[in-house]
mmCIF file of C-alpha atoms in Angstrom:
data_model
loop_
_atom_site.group_PDB
_atom_site.id
_atom_site.type_symbol
_atom_site.label_atom_id
_atom_site.label_comp_id
_atom_site.label_asym_id
_atom_site.label_seq_id
_atom_site.Cartn_x
_atom_site.Cartn_y
_atom_site.Cartn_z
ATOM 1 C CA MET G 1 29.942 8.513 10.022
ATOM 2 C CA GLY G 2 26.883 10.753 10.224
ATOM 3 C CA THR G 3 23.195 10.007 10.354
ATOM 4 C CA ILE G 4 21.798 6.910 8.659
ATOM 5 C CA ALA G 5 18.082 6.253 8.267
ATOM 6 C CA ILE G 6 17.042 2.640 7.807
ATOM 7 C CA LEU G 7 13.639 2.040 6.220
ATOM 8 C CA THR G 8 12.292 -1.468 6.658
ATOM 9 C CA ASN G 9 8.958 -3.236 6.793
ATOM 10 C CA SER G 10 9.956 -5.491 9.702
ATOM 11 C CA ILE G 11 11.928 -4.837 12.887
ATOM 12 C CA ASN G 12 12.197 -8.587 13.406
ATOM 13 C CA GLY G 13 13.654 -8.934 9.910
ATOM 14 C CA LEU G 14 16.099 -6.129 10.647
ATOM 15 C CA TYR G 15 17.119 -7.924 13.832
ATOM 16 C CA SER G 16 17.583 -11.248 12.034
ATOM 17 C CA PHE G 17 19.380 -10.017 8.923
ATOM 18 C CA ARG G 18 20.883 -6.563 9.573
ATOM 19 C CA ARG G 19 21.520 -6.435 13.344
ATOM 20 C CA GLU G 20 25.300 -6.780 12.970
ATOM 21 C CA LEU G 21 25.359 -3.953 10.419
ATOM 22 C CA VAL G 22 23.418 -1.662 12.761
ATOM 23 C CA GLU G 23 25.718 -2.552 15.669
ATOM 24 C CA GLU G 24 28.850 -1.829 13.596
ATOM 25 C CA LEU G 25 27.471 1.500 12.387
ATOM 26 C CA LEU G 26 26.761 2.499 15.989
ATOM 27 C CA LYS G 27 30.330 1.526 16.967
ATOM 28 C CA LYS G 28 31.544 3.927 14.282
ATOM 29 C CA ASN G 29 29.521 6.706 15.961
ATOM 30 C CA SER G 30 26.759 6.820 13.372
ATOM 31 C CA LYS G 31 23.375 8.070 14.474
ATOM 32 C CA ILE G 32 20.818 5.446 13.420
ATOM 33 C CA ILE G 33 17.161 6.203 12.753
ATOM 34 C CA ILE G 34 14.945 3.193 12.065
ATOM 35 C CA SER G 35 11.562 3.585 10.394
ATOM 36 C CA ALA G 36 9.454 0.442 10.796
ATOM 37 C CA PRO G 37 6.306 -0.968 12.360
ATOM 38 C CA VAL G 38 6.667 -1.636 16.095
ATOM 39 C CA ASP G 39 7.440 -5.286 16.762
ATOM 40 C CA THR G 40 8.934 -7.584 19.390
ATOM 41 C CA LYS G 41 12.526 -6.432 18.704
ATOM 42 C CA THR G 42 11.800 -2.681 18.798
ATOM 43 C CA ASN G 43 13.084 -2.352 22.369
ATOM 44 C CA TYR G 44 16.341 -4.082 21.420
ATOM 45 C CA PHE G 45 17.161 -1.360 18.887
ATOM 46 C CA LYS G 46 16.078 1.392 21.273
ATOM 47 C CA GLY G 47 18.298 -0.168 23.929
ATOM 48 C CA ILE G 48 21.440 -0.066 21.782
ATOM 49 C CA GLY G 49 20.894 3.594 20.899
ATOM 50 C CA CYS G 50 18.802 3.704 17.743
ATOM 51 C CA ASN G 51 16.062 6.283 17.292
ATOM 52 C CA MET G 52 12.800 4.623 16.296
ATOM 53 C CA VAL G 53 10.099 6.093 14.068
ATOM 54 C CA GLU G 54 6.933 4.009 14.082
ATOM 55 C CA THR G 55 5.767 3.528 10.505
ATOM 56 C CA ASN G 56 2.718 1.575 9.415
ATOM 57 C CA ILE G 57 3.339 -0.586 6.365
ATOM 58 C CA SER G 58 0.971 -3.069 4.798
ATOM 59 C CA ARG G 59 3.670 -5.517 3.732
ATOM 60 C CA ARG G 60 1.580 -7.401 1.195
ATOM 61 C CA GLY G 61 -1.071 -4.761 0.553
ATOM 62 C CA THR G 62 -1.704 -3.318 -2.890
ATOM 63 C CA ASN G 63 -3.856 -0.328 -1.916
ATOM 64 C CA PRO G 64 -2.458 2.712 -3.775
ATOM 65 C CA ILE G 65 -3.826 5.108 -1.140
ATOM 66 C CA SER G 66 -1.975 3.282 1.661
ATOM 67 C CA ASP G 67 1.180 3.226 -0.435
ATOM 68 C CA PHE G 68 0.874 6.956 -1.206
ATOM 69 C CA LYS G 69 0.536 7.633 2.540
ATOM 70 C CA LEU G 70 3.711 5.598 3.086
ATOM 71 C CA LEU G 71 5.544 7.706 0.493
ATOM 72 C CA ILE G 72 4.401 10.930 2.183
ATOM 73 C CA ASN G 73 5.445 9.520 5.564
ATOM 74 C CA TYR G 74 8.913 8.671 4.237
ATOM 75 C CA ILE G 75 9.289 12.195 2.829
ATOM 76 C CA ARG G 76 8.332 13.640 6.230
ATOM 77 C CA ILE G 77 10.772 11.365 8.060
ATOM 78 C CA ILE G 78 13.630 12.284 5.723
ATOM 79 C CA ASN G 79 12.850 16.008 5.897
ATOM 80 C CA LYS G 80 12.609 15.918 9.698
ATOM 81 C CA THR G 81 15.667 13.766 10.453
ATOM 82 C CA LYS G 82 17.892 14.946 7.573
ATOM 83 C CA PRO G 83 19.951 11.748 7.271
ATOM 84 C CA ASP G 84 23.211 11.720 5.345
ATOM 85 C CA VAL G 85 22.096 8.498 3.667
ATOM 86 C CA VAL G 86 19.026 6.253 3.662
ATOM 87 C CA LEU G 87 19.425 2.468 3.701
ATOM 88 C CA THR G 88 16.402 0.530 2.427
ATOM 89 C CA TYR G 89 15.553 -3.090 1.927
ATOM 90 C CA THR G 90 12.398 -5.011 1.053
ATOM 91 C CA ILE G 91 10.191 -3.868 -1.773
ATOM 92 C CA LYS G 92 8.089 -1.056 -0.300
ATOM 93 C CA PRO G 93 10.936 0.716 1.488
ATOM 94 C CA ASN G 94 13.087 0.296 -1.645
ATOM 95 C CA VAL G 95 10.432 1.730 -3.956
ATOM 96 C CA TYR G 96 8.740 4.401 -1.845
ATOM 97 C CA GLY G 97 11.865 5.185 0.150
ATOM 98 C CA GLY G 98 13.716 5.521 -3.149
ATOM 99 C CA ILE G 99 11.145 7.957 -4.513
ATOM 100 C CA ALA G 100 11.239 9.919 -1.235
ATOM 101 C CA CYS G 101 15.043 10.063 -1.432
ATOM 102 C CA ARG G 102 14.923 11.286 -4.994
ATOM 103 C CA LEU G 103 12.381 13.995 -4.108
ATOM 104 C CA THR G 104 14.395 15.128 -1.070
ATOM 105 C CA ARG G 105 17.771 14.757 -2.813
ATOM 106 C CA THR G 106 19.010 12.338 -0.177
ATOM 107 C CA PRO G 107 21.428 9.536 -1.117
ATOM 108 C CA GLN G 108 19.956 6.036 -0.921
ATOM 109 C CA ILE G 109 21.499 2.597 -0.587
ATOM 110 C CA ALA G 110 18.912 0.062 -1.751
ATOM 111 C CA ASN G 111 19.293 -3.604 -0.894
ATOM 112 C CA ILE G 112 17.374 -6.073 -3.017
ATOM 113 C CA THR G 113 17.595 -9.491 -1.427
ATOM 114 C CA GLY G 114 14.963 -11.048 -3.671
ATOM 115 C CA LEU G 115 12.187 -9.809 -5.895
ATOM 116 C CA GLY G 116 9.415 -11.688 -4.115
ATOM 117 C CA THR G 117 6.086 -13.053 -5.233
ATOM 118 C CA ALA G 118 4.973 -9.792 -6.829
ATOM 119 C CA VAL G 119 7.586 -10.337 -9.551
ATOM 120 C CA GLU G 120 7.427 -14.132 -9.696
ATOM 121 C CA ASN G 121 3.761 -14.233 -10.695
ATOM 122 C CA LYS G 122 3.042 -12.943 -14.181
ATOM 123 C CA GLY G 123 0.317 -10.372 -14.554
ATOM 124 C CA LEU G 124 -0.591 -6.764 -13.851
ATOM 125 C CA LEU G 125 0.935 -6.737 -10.362
ATOM 126 C CA GLN G 126 4.269 -7.884 -11.797
ATOM 127 C CA LYS G 127 4.230 -5.088 -14.401
ATOM 128 C CA ILE G 128 3.348 -2.443 -11.811
ATOM 129 C CA THR G 129 6.022 -3.732 -9.430
ATOM 130 C CA LEU G 130 8.728 -3.589 -12.093
ATOM 131 C CA ILE G 131 7.698 -0.054 -13.103
ATOM 132 C CA LEU G 132 7.785 1.056 -9.460
ATOM 133 C CA TYR G 133 11.240 -0.472 -9.014
ATOM 134 C CA LYS G 134 12.463 1.462 -12.057
ATOM 135 C CA ILE G 135 11.055 4.704 -10.652
ATOM 136 C CA GLY G 136 12.224 4.095 -7.095
ATOM 137 C CA LEU G 137 15.740 3.025 -7.933
#
């Protein structure tokens, strides 16, 4: 099936909610690259044959410099690994991974499992979040 990069903000979340998907993709001879912060389940994914790329993400942070660094990091990961498709879920991987995919002309599959508190609470953060979603997707 080719090479699939998975961008996530939590290895533990990937283990809890997407483990079966990763296992099935590996059974179909896909090469899986996971970009995420190191966590307690990192060794599980290494053990089943995934390639891990440690990526620092401030999950709830709103610092534009940190987010820009994340975007640049995603572009580097995509350019280096040359995946056939990038699978993203959670807001920052969806947005910044989506922008990186657009800039590198790499297909993206974005999963939105909920919009989160940034969209629930009215205000400037909500407006910025919605604009970023429009750009990233």
